Short mmCIF file of C-alpha atoms in Angstrom, two decimals:
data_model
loop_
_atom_site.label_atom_id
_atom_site.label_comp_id
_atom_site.label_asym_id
_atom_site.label_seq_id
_atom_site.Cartn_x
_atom_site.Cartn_y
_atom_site.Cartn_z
CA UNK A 1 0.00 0.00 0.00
CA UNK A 2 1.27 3.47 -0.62
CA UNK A 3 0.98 5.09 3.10
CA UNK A 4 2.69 1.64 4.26
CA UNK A 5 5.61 2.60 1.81
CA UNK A 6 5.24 6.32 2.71
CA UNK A 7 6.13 5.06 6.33
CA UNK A 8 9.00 2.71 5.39
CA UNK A 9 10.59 5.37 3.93
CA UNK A 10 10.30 7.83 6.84
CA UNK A 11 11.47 5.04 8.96
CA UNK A 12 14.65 4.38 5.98
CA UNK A 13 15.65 8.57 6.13
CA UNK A 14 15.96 8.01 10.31
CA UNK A 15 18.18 5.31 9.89
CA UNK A 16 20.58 6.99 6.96
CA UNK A 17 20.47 10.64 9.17
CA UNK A 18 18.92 10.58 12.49
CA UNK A 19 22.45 9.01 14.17
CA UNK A 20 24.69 11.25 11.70
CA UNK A 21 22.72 14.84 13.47
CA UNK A 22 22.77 13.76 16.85
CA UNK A 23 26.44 13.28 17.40
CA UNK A 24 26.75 17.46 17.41
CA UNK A 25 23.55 17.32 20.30
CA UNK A 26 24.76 18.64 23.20
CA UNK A 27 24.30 16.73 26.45
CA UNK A 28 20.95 17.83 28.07
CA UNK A 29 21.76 16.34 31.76
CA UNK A 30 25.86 16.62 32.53
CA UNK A 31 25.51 14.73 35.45
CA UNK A 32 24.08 11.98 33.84
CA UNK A 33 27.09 9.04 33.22
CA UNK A 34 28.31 9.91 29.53
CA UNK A 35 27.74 6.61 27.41
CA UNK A 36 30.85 5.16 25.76
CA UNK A 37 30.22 6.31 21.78
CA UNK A 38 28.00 8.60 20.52
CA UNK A 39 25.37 6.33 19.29
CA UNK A 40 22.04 6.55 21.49
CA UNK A 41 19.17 3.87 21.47
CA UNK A 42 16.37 4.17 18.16
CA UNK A 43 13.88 5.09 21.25
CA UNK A 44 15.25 8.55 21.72
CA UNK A 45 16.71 9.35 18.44
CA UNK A 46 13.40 8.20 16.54
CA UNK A 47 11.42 10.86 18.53
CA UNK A 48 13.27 13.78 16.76
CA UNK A 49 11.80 12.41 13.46
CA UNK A 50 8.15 12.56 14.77
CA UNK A 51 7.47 15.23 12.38
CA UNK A 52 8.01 12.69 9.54
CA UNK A 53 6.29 10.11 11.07
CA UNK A 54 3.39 11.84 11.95
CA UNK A 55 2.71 13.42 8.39
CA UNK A 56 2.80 9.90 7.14
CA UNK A 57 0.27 8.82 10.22
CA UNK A 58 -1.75 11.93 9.15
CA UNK A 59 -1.81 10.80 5.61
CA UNK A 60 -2.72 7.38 6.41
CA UNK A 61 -5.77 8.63 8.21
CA UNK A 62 -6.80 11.67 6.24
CA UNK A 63 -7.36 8.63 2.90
CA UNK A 64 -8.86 6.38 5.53
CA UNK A 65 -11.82 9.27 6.23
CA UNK A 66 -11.92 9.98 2.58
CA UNK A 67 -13.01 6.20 1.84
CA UNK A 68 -15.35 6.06 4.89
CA UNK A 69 -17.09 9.17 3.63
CA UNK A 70 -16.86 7.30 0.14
CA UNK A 71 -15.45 10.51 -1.93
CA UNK A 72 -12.52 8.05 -2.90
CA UNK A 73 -14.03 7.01 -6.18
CA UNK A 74 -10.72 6.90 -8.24
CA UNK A 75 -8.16 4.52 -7.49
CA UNK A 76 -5.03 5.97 -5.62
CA UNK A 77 -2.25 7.07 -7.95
CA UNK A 78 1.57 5.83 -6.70
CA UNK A 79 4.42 7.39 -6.47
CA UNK A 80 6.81 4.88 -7.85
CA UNK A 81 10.49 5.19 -6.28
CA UNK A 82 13.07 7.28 -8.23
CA UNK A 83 10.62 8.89 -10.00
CA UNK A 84 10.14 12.55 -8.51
CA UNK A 85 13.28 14.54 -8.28
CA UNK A 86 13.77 18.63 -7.35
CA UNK A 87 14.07 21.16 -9.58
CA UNK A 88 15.54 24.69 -9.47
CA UNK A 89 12.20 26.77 -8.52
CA UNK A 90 14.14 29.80 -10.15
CA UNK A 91 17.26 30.27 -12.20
CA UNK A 92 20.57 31.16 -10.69
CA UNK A 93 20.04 34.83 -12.16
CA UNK A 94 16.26 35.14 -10.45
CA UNK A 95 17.51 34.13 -7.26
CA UNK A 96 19.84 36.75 -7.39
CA UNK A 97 16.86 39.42 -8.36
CA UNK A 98 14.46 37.56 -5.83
CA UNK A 99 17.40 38.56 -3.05
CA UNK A 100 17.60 42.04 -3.86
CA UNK A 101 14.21 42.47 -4.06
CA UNK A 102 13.74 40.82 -0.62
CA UNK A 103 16.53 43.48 0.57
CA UNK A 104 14.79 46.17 -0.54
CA UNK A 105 11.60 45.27 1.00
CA UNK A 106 13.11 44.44 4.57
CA UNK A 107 14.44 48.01 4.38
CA UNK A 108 12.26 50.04 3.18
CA UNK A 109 8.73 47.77 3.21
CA UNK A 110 9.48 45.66 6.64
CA UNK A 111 6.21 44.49 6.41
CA UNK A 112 5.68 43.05 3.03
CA UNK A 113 7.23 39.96 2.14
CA UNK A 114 7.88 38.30 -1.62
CA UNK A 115 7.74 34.88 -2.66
CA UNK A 116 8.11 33.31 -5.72
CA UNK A 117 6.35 30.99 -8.27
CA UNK A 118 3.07 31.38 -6.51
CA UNK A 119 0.06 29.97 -8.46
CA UNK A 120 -2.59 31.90 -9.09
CA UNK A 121 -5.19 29.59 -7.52
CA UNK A 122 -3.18 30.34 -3.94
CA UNK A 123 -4.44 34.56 -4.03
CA UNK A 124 -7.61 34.49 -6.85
CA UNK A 125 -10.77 33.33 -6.70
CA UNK A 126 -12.68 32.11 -8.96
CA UNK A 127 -15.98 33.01 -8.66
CA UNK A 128 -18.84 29.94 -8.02
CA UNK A 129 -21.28 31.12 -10.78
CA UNK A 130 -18.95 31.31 -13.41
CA UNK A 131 -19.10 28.36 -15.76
CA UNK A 132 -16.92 26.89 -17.87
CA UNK A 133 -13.00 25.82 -18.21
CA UNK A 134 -10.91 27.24 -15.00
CA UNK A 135 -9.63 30.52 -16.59
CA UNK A 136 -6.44 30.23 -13.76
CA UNK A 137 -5.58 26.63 -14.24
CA UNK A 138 -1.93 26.59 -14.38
CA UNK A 139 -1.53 29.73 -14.22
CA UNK A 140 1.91 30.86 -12.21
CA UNK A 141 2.84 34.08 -10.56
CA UNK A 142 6.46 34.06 -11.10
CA UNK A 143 6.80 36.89 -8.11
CA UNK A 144 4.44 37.76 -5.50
CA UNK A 145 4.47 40.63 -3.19
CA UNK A 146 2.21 40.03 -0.43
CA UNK A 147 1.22 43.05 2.54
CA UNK A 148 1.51 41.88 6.49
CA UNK A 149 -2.44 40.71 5.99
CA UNK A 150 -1.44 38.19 3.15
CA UNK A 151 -3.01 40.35 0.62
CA UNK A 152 -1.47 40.33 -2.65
CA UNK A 153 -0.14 43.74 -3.41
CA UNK A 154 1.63 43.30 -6.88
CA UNK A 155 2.87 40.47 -8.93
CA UNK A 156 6.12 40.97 -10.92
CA UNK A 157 6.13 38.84 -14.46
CA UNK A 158 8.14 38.12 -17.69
CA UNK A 159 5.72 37.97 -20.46
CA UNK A 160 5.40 34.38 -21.48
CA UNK A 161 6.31 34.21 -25.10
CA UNK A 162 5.39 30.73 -25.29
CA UNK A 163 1.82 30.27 -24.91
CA UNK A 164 -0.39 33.82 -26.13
CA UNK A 165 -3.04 32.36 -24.60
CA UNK A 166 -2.32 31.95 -20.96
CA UNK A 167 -0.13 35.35 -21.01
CA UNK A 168 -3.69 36.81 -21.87
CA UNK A 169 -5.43 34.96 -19.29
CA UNK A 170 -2.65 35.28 -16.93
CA UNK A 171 -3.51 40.02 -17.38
CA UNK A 172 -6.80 39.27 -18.08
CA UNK A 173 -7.15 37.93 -14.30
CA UNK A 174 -5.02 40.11 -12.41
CA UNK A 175 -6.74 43.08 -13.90
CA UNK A 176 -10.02 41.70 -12.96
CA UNK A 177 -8.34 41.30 -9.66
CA UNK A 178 -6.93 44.62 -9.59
CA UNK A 179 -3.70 43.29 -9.04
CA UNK A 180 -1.09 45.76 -10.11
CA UNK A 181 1.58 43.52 -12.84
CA UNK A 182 4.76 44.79 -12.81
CA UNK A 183 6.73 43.79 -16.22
CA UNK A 184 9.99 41.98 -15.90
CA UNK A 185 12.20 42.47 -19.31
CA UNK A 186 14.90 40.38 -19.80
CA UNK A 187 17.62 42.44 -18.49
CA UNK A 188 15.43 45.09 -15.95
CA UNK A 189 16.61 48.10 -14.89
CA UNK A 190 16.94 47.60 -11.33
CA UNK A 191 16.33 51.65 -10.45
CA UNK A 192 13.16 51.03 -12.45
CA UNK A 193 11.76 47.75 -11.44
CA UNK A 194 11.83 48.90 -8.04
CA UNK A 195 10.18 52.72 -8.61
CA UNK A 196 7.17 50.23 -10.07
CA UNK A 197 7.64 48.13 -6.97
CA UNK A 198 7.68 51.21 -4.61
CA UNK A 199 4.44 52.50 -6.02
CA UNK A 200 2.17 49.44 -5.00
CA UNK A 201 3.55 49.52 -1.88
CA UNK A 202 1.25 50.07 0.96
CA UNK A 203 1.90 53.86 2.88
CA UNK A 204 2.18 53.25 6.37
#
């Protein structure tokens, strides 16, 4: 079953790193008699690993309810090993601009914060009478600046010369947001981007 191999695999990561992190613990009792190596029984070390364990426990009974209250009507998908891998969420350059963006914010916007590659479905709603095809599906904010409520207050973009269609839905539903979009050329001006930025910022 998946959650069973969800748990074996929590249980496999505590065994490759839980003993590897624990040897730089420092001792928590210094009267107590120091053992002989630094290896400690899998009671204690297991316990710093509860988060793992308990998102896989959580899991197992989050698709448990779901088939009691019989909304399970497609068989579960697996996740076959070696099959998901990271990616880069942004290029080496955009991290760069992400940082000085995020600079420029702390000093000047404390209480605004950015984050990047933000779908659309996490700030928009759709609304429930409209019909028809999800006009956000897939849709990807590639910078969001957010106000200390959560509200969006601008998104910063490149144009996606790829697909016309989704660049047009992508302004068409910002504007009907009345999210301000802040263009991001190839090679911005950085005295520029941020006079755009500065403008959508809130005035405290």
């Amino acid at each position: 079953m998946q959650l069973d191999r969800l748990m074996t695999r929590a249980v496999t990561r505590i065994a490759k790193s839980g003993l590897t992190g624990l040897r730089a613990a420092p001792q928590v009792a210094p009267s107590a008699p120091a053992p002989k190596d630094d290896l400690r029984g899998s009671g204690s070390w297991a316990n710093e690993w509860a988060g793992s364990r308990s998102a896989v426990e959580r899991a197992k009974s989050l698709a448990g309810a779901g088939r009691r209250r019989g909304k399970a009507n497609t068989a579960p998908v697996d996740v076959l090993d070696g099959t998901i891998r990271a990616k880069p969420l942004m290029s080496v350059k955009d991290v760069k601009l992400h940082n000085w963006i995020a600079d420029r914010l702390e000093a000047e916007a404390p209480t605004c914060s950015l984050h990047a590659g933000v779908a659309l479905r996490a700030f928009l709603v759709v609304d429930e009478a409209f019909s028809g095809e999800d006009p956000i599906a897939g849709l990807v904010a590639d910078l969001l600046i957010a106000d200390a409520t959560g509200q969006p207050v601008a998104v910063i973009q490149r144009e996606d010369v790829v697909d016309a269609g989704a660049q047009m839905r992508f302004v068409d539903a910002l504007l009907d947001a009345d999210i301000p979009i802040i263009d991001l050329p190839g090679r911005p001006s950085l005295s520029q981007l941020w006079s755009e930025i500065s403008e959508c910022l809130p005035q405290d």
